[in-house]
CSV table of C-alpha atoms and ligand atoms in Angstrom, one decimal:
chain,number,residue,atom,x,y,z
A,1,UNK,CA,-4.5,15.7,51.0
A,2,UNK,CA,-7.0,14.1,48.4
A,3,UNK,CA,-9.3,16.7,48.5
A,4,UNK,CA,-6.9,19.1,47.2
A,5,UNK,CA,-6.7,17.1,43.8
A,6,UNK,CA,-9.5,18.3,42.1
A,7,UNK,CA,-7.9,21.6,42.7
A,8,UNK,CA,-4.5,21.1,41.7
A,9,UNK,CA,-6.2,19.4,38.1
A,10,UNK,CA,-8.3,22.5,37.7
A,11,UNK,CA,-5.1,25.5,38.5
A,12,UNK,CA,-3.2,23.0,36.0
A,13,UNK,CA,-5.9,22.7,33.5
A,14,UNK,CA,-6.3,26.8,33.7
A,15,UNK,CA,-2.2,26.8,33.4
A,16,UNK,CA,-2.5,24.6,30.0
A,17,UNK,CA,-5.1,26.4,28.7
A,18,UNK,CA,-3.9,29.5,29.3
A,19,UNK,CA,-0.3,28.0,27.4
A,20,UNK,CA,-2.4,27.1,24.5
A,21,UNK,CA,-4.2,30.5,24.2
A,22,UNK,CA,-0.4,32.1,24.2
A,23,UNK,CA,1.0,30.0,21.9
A,24,UNK,CA,-1.5,28.2,20.1
A,25,UNK,CA,-0.5,25.8,16.8
A,26,UNK,CA,2.7,27.9,16.9
A,27,UNK,CA,4.2,26.4,19.9
A,28,UNK,CA,7.3,24.3,18.1
A,29,UNK,CA,8.2,21.0,20.0
A,30,UNK,CA,11.1,19.6,18.1
A,31,UNK,CA,11.2,15.6,17.5
A,32,UNK,CA,13.5,12.9,16.2
A,33,UNK,CA,11.7,11.5,14.5
A,34,UNK,CA,9.4,14.2,12.5
A,35,UNK,CA,9.5,17.5,12.9
A,36,UNK,CA,5.6,17.9,12.8
A,37,UNK,CA,2.9,19.2,16.1
A,38,UNK,CA,0.3,18.4,17.4
A,39,UNK,CA,-3.0,21.0,16.3
A,40,UNK,CA,-3.7,21.5,20.7
A,41,UNK,CA,-1.7,21.3,23.3
A,42,UNK,CA,2.0,20.3,23.1
A,43,UNK,CA,2.9,16.5,23.7
A,44,UNK,CA,4.5,17.1,27.0
A,45,UNK,CA,2.3,19.0,29.0
A,46,UNK,CA,-1.1,17.1,28.1
A,47,UNK,CA,-3.2,16.3,31.4
A,48,UNK,CA,-4.0,12.1,31.2
A,49,UNK,CA,-7.8,11.5,30.6
A,50,UNK,CA,-7.7,8.6,33.3
A,51,UNK,CA,-9.5,7.0,31.5
A,52,UNK,CA,-7.7,6.4,27.9
A,53,UNK,CA,-4.1,5.7,30.1
A,54,UNK,CA,-6.0,2.3,31.5
A,55,UNK,CA,-7.0,2.4,28.0
A,56,UNK,CA,-3.6,2.1,26.5
A,57,UNK,CA,-2.3,0.0,29.2
A,58,UNK,CA,-5.7,-2.4,27.9
A,59,UNK,CA,-3.7,-2.3,24.8
A,60,UNK,CA,-0.8,-2.6,24.9
A,61,UNK,CA,-1.3,-5.9,27.2
A,62,UNK,CA,-3.5,-7.7,24.7
A,63,UNK,CA,-6.6,-7.4,26.9
A,64,UNK,CA,-8.5,-5.5,24.3
A,65,UNK,CA,-8.0,-6.9,20.7
A,66,UNK,CA,-9.5,-6.6,17.7
A,67,UNK,CA,-10.7,-2.5,18.3
A,68,UNK,CA,-10.9,-1.0,14.8
A,69,UNK,CA,-9.6,3.1,15.6
A,70,UNK,CA,-8.4,4.3,18.9
A,71,UNK,CA,-11.6,5.8,20.6
A,72,UNK,CA,-13.2,9.4,19.4
A,73,UNK,CA,-12.2,11.0,22.8
A,74,UNK,CA,-9.2,9.4,23.3
A,75,UNK,CA,-7.6,11.1,20.0
A,76,UNK,CA,-5.5,13.8,21.5
A,77,UNK,CA,-4.4,11.3,23.9
A,78,UNK,CA,-2.6,9.1,22.0
A,79,UNK,CA,-1.7,11.4,19.7
A,80,UNK,CA,0.0,13.3,22.3
A,81,UNK,CA,1.5,10.2,23.7
A,82,UNK,CA,2.8,9.8,20.2
A,83,UNK,CA,4.4,12.3,19.6
A,84,UNK,CA,5.8,13.4,23.9
A,85,UNK,CA,8.8,12.1,25.2
A,86,UNK,CA,6.5,8.8,27.0
A,87,UNK,CA,6.3,6.8,23.4
A,88,UNK,CA,10.3,7.4,23.3
A,89,UNK,CA,10.8,5.9,26.4
A,90,UNK,CA,8.6,2.8,26.5
A,91,UNK,CA,10.5,2.2,22.7
A,92,UNK,CA,13.7,2.6,24.3
A,93,UNK,CA,12.6,0.4,27.5
A,94,UNK,CA,12.1,-2.1,25.6
A,95,UNK,CA,14.8,-1.9,23.2
A,96,UNK,CA,16.9,-2.0,26.5
A,97,UNK,CA,15.6,-5.1,27.4
A,98,UNK,CA,15.9,-6.9,24.2
A,99,UNK,CA,20.0,-5.8,24.1
A,100,UNK,CA,20.3,-7.0,27.9
A,101,UNK,CA,18.8,-10.6,26.8
A,102,UNK,CA,21.1,-10.7,23.3
A,103,UNK,CA,23.8,-9.9,25.1
A,104,UNK,CA,23.8,-12.7,28.2
A,105,UNK,CA,23.0,-15.1,24.9
A,106,UNK,CA,26.5,-17.3,24.3
A,107,UNK,CA,26.4,-17.1,20.3
A,108,UNK,CA,28.1,-19.3,18.1
A,109,UNK,CA,28.1,-17.0,15.0
A,110,UNK,CA,27.9,-19.4,12.6
A,111,UNK,CA,25.0,-16.8,11.0
A,112,UNK,CA,22.7,-18.8,11.4
A,113,UNK,CA,21.1,-16.4,14.5
A,114,UNK,CA,18.9,-13.7,13.7
A,115,UNK,CA,16.3,-12.0,15.3
A,116,UNK,CA,13.1,-11.2,13.2
A,117,UNK,CA,11.9,-7.4,13.2
A,118,UNK,CA,8.5,-5.8,12.1
A,119,UNK,CA,8.9,-2.5,9.9
A,120,UNK,CA,6.1,-0.5,10.4
A,121,UNK,CA,6.5,1.4,14.4
A,122,UNK,CA,8.8,-0.9,14.3
A,123,UNK,CA,11.9,-0.1,12.3
A,124,UNK,CA,10.1,2.2,11.0
A,125,UNK,CA,7.7,4.7,11.7
A,126,UNK,CA,4.5,6.1,10.1
A,127,UNK,CA,4.6,8.7,13.0
A,128,UNK,CA,4.7,11.7,10.2
A,129,UNK,CA,1.2,9.8,8.5
A,130,UNK,CA,-0.5,9.9,11.2
A,131,UNK,CA,1.0,13.4,13.1
A,132,UNK,CA,-0.4,14.6,9.6
A,133,UNK,CA,-3.6,12.5,9.1
A,134,UNK,CA,-4.9,12.1,13.2
A,135,UNK,CA,-4.4,9.7,15.4
A,136,UNK,CA,-8.4,8.5,14.8
A,137,UNK,CA,-8.5,7.1,11.3
A,138,UNK,CA,-8.7,3.6,10.4
A,139,UNK,CA,-5.0,3.3,9.2
A,140,UNK,CA,-4.8,0.5,5.8
A,141,UNK,CA,-8.6,0.9,4.8
A,142,UNK,CA,-7.5,4.5,3.7
A,143,UNK,CA,-6.1,5.7,0.3
A,144,UNK,CA,-3.7,7.7,1.9
A,145,UNK,CA,-1.7,5.9,4.2
A,146,UNK,CA,-0.8,3.4,0.6
A,147,UNK,CA,0.1,7.1,-1.1
A,148,UNK,CA,2.3,7.7,1.9
A,149,UNK,CA,4.2,4.4,2.0
A,150,UNK,CA,5.5,4.4,-1.7
A,151,UNK,CA,6.9,7.7,-0.7
A,152,UNK,CA,9.9,6.2,1.0
A,153,UNK,CA,10.4,8.7,3.6
A,154,UNK,CA,9.6,7.1,6.8
A,155,UNK,CA,11.8,8.0,9.7
A,156,UNK,CA,13.5,5.1,11.8
A,157,UNK,CA,12.4,4.6,15.6
A,158,UNK,CA,15.2,5.6,16.8
A,159,UNK,CA,15.4,3.5,19.7
A,160,UNK,CA,14.7,0.2,17.4
A,161,UNK,CA,18.1,1.6,14.7
A,162,UNK,CA,19.8,1.6,18.4
A,163,UNK,CA,18.9,-2.5,18.7
A,164,UNK,CA,19.8,-2.9,15.8
A,165,UNK,CA,23.4,-1.9,15.4
A,166,UNK,CA,24.3,-3.6,18.8
A,167,UNK,CA,22.8,-6.7,17.4
A,168,UNK,CA,24.5,-6.3,14.5
A,169,UNK,CA,27.6,-6.0,16.9
A,170,UNK,CA,26.3,-9.1,18.9
A,171,UNK,CA,26.9,-11.2,15.5
A,172,UNK,CA,23.3,-11.3,14.8
A,173,UNK,CA,22.0,-11.6,11.4
A,174,UNK,CA,18.1,-9.6,11.0
A,175,UNK,CA,15.8,-10.8,9.4
A,176,UNK,CA,13.0,-8.2,8.3
A,177,UNK,CA,9.1,-9.4,8.2
A,178,UNK,CA,6.2,-7.7,7.0
A,179,UNK,CA,3.2,-7.3,6.2
A,180,UNK,CA,3.6,-4.9,3.5
A,181,UNK,CA,3.4,-6.7,0.1
A,182,UNK,CA,5.5,-7.4,-2.1
A,183,UNK,CA,5.1,-5.3,-5.2
A,184,UNK,CA,5.9,-2.5,-1.7
A,185,UNK,CA,9.2,-4.3,-1.4
A,186,UNK,CA,11.7,-2.1,-3.6
A,187,UNK,CA,10.6,1.0,-1.9
A,188,UNK,CA,10.5,-0.6,1.7
A,189,UNK,CA,13.9,-1.7,1.2
A,190,UNK,CA,15.5,1.8,-0.2
A,191,UNK,CA,13.8,3.4,2.7
A,192,UNK,CA,15.6,1.4,5.0
A,193,UNK,CA,18.6,1.6,3.7
A,194,UNK,CA,17.6,5.7,3.2
A,195,UNK,CA,17.5,5.7,7.0
A,196,UNK,CA,20.4,3.5,9.0
A,197,UNK,CA,18.8,-0.3,8.1
A,198,UNK,CA,22.3,-0.4,5.8
A,199,UNK,CA,22.6,-4.5,6.0
A,200,UNK,CA,19.7,-7.8,6.6
A,201,UNK,CA,20.0,-11.1,5.8
A,202,UNK,CA,15.9,-11.4,4.1
A,203,UNK,CA,13.1,-9.3,4.1
A,204,UNK,CA,10.3,-11.0,3.8
A,205,UNK,CA,7.4,-9.2,2.4
A,206,UNK,CA,4.0,-10.3,2.2
A,207,UNK,CA,3.5,-12.4,-1.0
A,208,UNK,CA,0.2,-12.5,-2.6
A,209,UNK,CA,-1.2,-16.2,-1.5
A,210,UNK,CA,-2.1,-14.8,2.4
A,211,UNK,CA,-3.9,-12.4,0.7
A,212,UNK,CA,-6.8,-13.0,3.0
A,213,UNK,CA,-5.3,-14.2,5.5
A,214,UNK,CA,-4.1,-13.4,10.1
A,215,UNK,CA,-1.0,-12.2,10.2
A,216,UNK,CA,-0.8,-13.5,12.6
A,217,UNK,CA,-0.8,-16.7,10.2
A,218,UNK,CA,1.2,-15.1,8.1
A,219,UNK,CA,4.1,-14.6,10.3
A,220,UNK,CA,4.3,-17.4,12.1
A,221,UNK,CA,4.3,-19.8,8.5
A,222,UNK,CA,7.5,-17.4,7.6
A,223,UNK,CA,8.8,-17.8,10.6
A,224,UNK,CA,8.7,-21.6,10.4
A,225,UNK,CA,10.1,-21.4,6.7
A,226,UNK,CA,13.3,-19.6,8.4
A,227,UNK,CA,14.0,-22.3,10.5
A,228,UNK,CA,13.1,-25.4,8.7
A,229,UNK,CA,16.0,-23.6,6.3
A,230,UNK,CA,18.5,-23.9,9.5
A,231,UNK,CA,18.1,-20.2,11.1
A,232,UNK,CA,17.7,-20.2,14.8
A,233,UNK,CA,15.2,-17.1,16.0
A,234,UNK,CA,16.5,-15.8,19.2
A,235,UNK,CA,14.6,-12.6,19.4
A,236,UNK,CA,11.8,-11.3,17.2
A,237,UNK,CA,9.9,-7.3,17.3
A,238,UNK,CA,7.3,-6.0,17.1
A,239,UNK,CA,4.3,-3.5,17.5
A,240,UNK,CA,1.4,-5.9,17.4
A,241,UNK,CA,0.6,-8.7,18.7
A,242,UNK,CA,0.4,-10.6,15.9
A,243,UNK,CA,3.9,-9.9,15.2
A,244,UNK,CA,4.7,-12.5,18.4
A,245,UNK,CA,2.2,-14.6,18.8
A,246,UNK,CA,1.7,-17.8,17.0
A,247,UNK,CA,4.1,-20.5,15.9
A,248,UNK,CA,7.2,-20.3,16.0
A,249,UNK,CA,7.5,-16.5,17.6
A,250,UNK,CA,11.3,-17.2,18.7
A,251,UNK,CA,12.6,-17.4,22.1
A,252,UNK,CA,11.8,-14.5,23.4
A,253,UNK,CA,9.7,-11.7,22.4
A,254,UNK,CA,9.8,-7.7,22.2
A,255,UNK,CA,6.2,-6.1,22.3
A,256,UNK,CA,7.2,-2.1,21.2
A,257,UNK,CA,3.5,0.0,22.0
A,258,UNK,CA,1.2,0.9,19.9
A,259,UNK,CA,-2.0,2.3,20.4
A,260,UNK,CA,-2.7,3.6,17.0
A,261,UNK,CA,-3.7,0.5,15.2
A,262,UNK,CA,-4.7,-3.3,15.7
A,263,UNK,CA,-3.3,-5.7,13.1
A,264,UNK,CA,-5.2,-9.9,14.0
B,301,NAG,C1,30.0,-20.7,24.6
B,301,NAG,O1,30.1,-21.6,23.8
B,301,NAG,C2,31.3,-22.6,23.4
B,301,NAG,C3,31.0,-23.0,22.4
B,301,NAG,O2,29.4,-24.1,22.9
B,301,NAG,C4,31.5,-22.8,25.1
B,301,NAG,O3,32.8,-23.5,25.0
B,301,NAG,C5,31.4,-22.0,26.1
B,301,NAG,O4,31.6,-22.7,27.1
B,301,NAG,C6,30.8,-21.7,26.0
B,301,NAG,N1,30.9,-20.3,26.9
B,301,NAG,C7,29.6,-19.6,27.9
B,301,NAG,C8,30.1,-18.9,29.0
B,301,NAG,O5,29.0,-20.2,28.6
B,302,NAG,C1,16.7,-21.3,22.4
B,302,NAG,O1,15.1,-22.3,22.2
B,302,NAG,C2,15.8,-23.8,22.2
B,302,NAG,C3,14.6,-24.5,22.0
B,302,NAG,O2,13.6,-24.3,23.1
B,302,NAG,C4,17.0,-24.3,22.8
B,302,NAG,O3,17.1,-25.6,22.1
B,302,NAG,C5,17.5,-23.3,22.4
B,302,NAG,O4,18.9,-23.4,23.4
B,302,NAG,C6,17.0,-21.5,23.1
B,302,NAG,N1,18.4,-20.6,22.3
B,302,NAG,C7,18.7,-19.5,22.9
B,302,NAG,C8,19.8,-18.8,22.6
B,302,NAG,O5,18.4,-19.3,24.2
B,303,MG,MG1,4.3,-3.2,13.2
């Protein structure tokens, strides 16, 4: 059976190439978060490069750290992962586990049980930006990303929005804690409301005193302040390890997939 594999791969590659030749970039795939399409290939039919798959797993497991961009040879793979079904399925799994956990808690409903949500690639998705600019870009050095955020048109990551609504129905309060700077606070609030995040206990943006500090330092300090005010962080969800490492991380943490950028 093993010897069959190269042949199977070859035939599959041939079929894929034919499919691309037939459809080209006109191949329309309707994704919920973004009405965009990959320049080559299509979300569902990409043949993964196994080493890029290993790279992605290494990133998610936090074995690969401090990386600056997606490796060039994996840009196609990561783009197809992000725009295809697997990213959504992986996000759904994380949010489902978070809800399973939240449901088991015997909460007092005194308004002090909070769940910390990160914003970029957690509550909101910047996929339209990445789909347009490519997945190998250096995200935060780029002026173009700083032009995208103020548009305030990032869609919700649908799985996170569902979790948000379920947590609210359990009586849990939501705190958004983001690395977005204070001056993007208003547009961020507007964006959140526009896509369905209609209420929150706090929206914490990064004040200038944290400039030059890591996300771990900033977010730990802000979570500590929350606990000092008497809030109980029963859950914490983000797409970066820096959202869930450090101190005062909460009773349980949940890591959403993000193989597009790394923030320490
Ligand atoms: C839930 O908490 C209340 C108040 O602390 C307690 O009386 C009750 O027995 C708890 N229920 C369960 C199922 O643990
Ligand atoms: C959260 O952790 C604290 C400290 O370990 C513990 O006292 C508390 O009961 C936990 N709360 C929940 C909801 O598990
Ligand atoms: Mg994030």
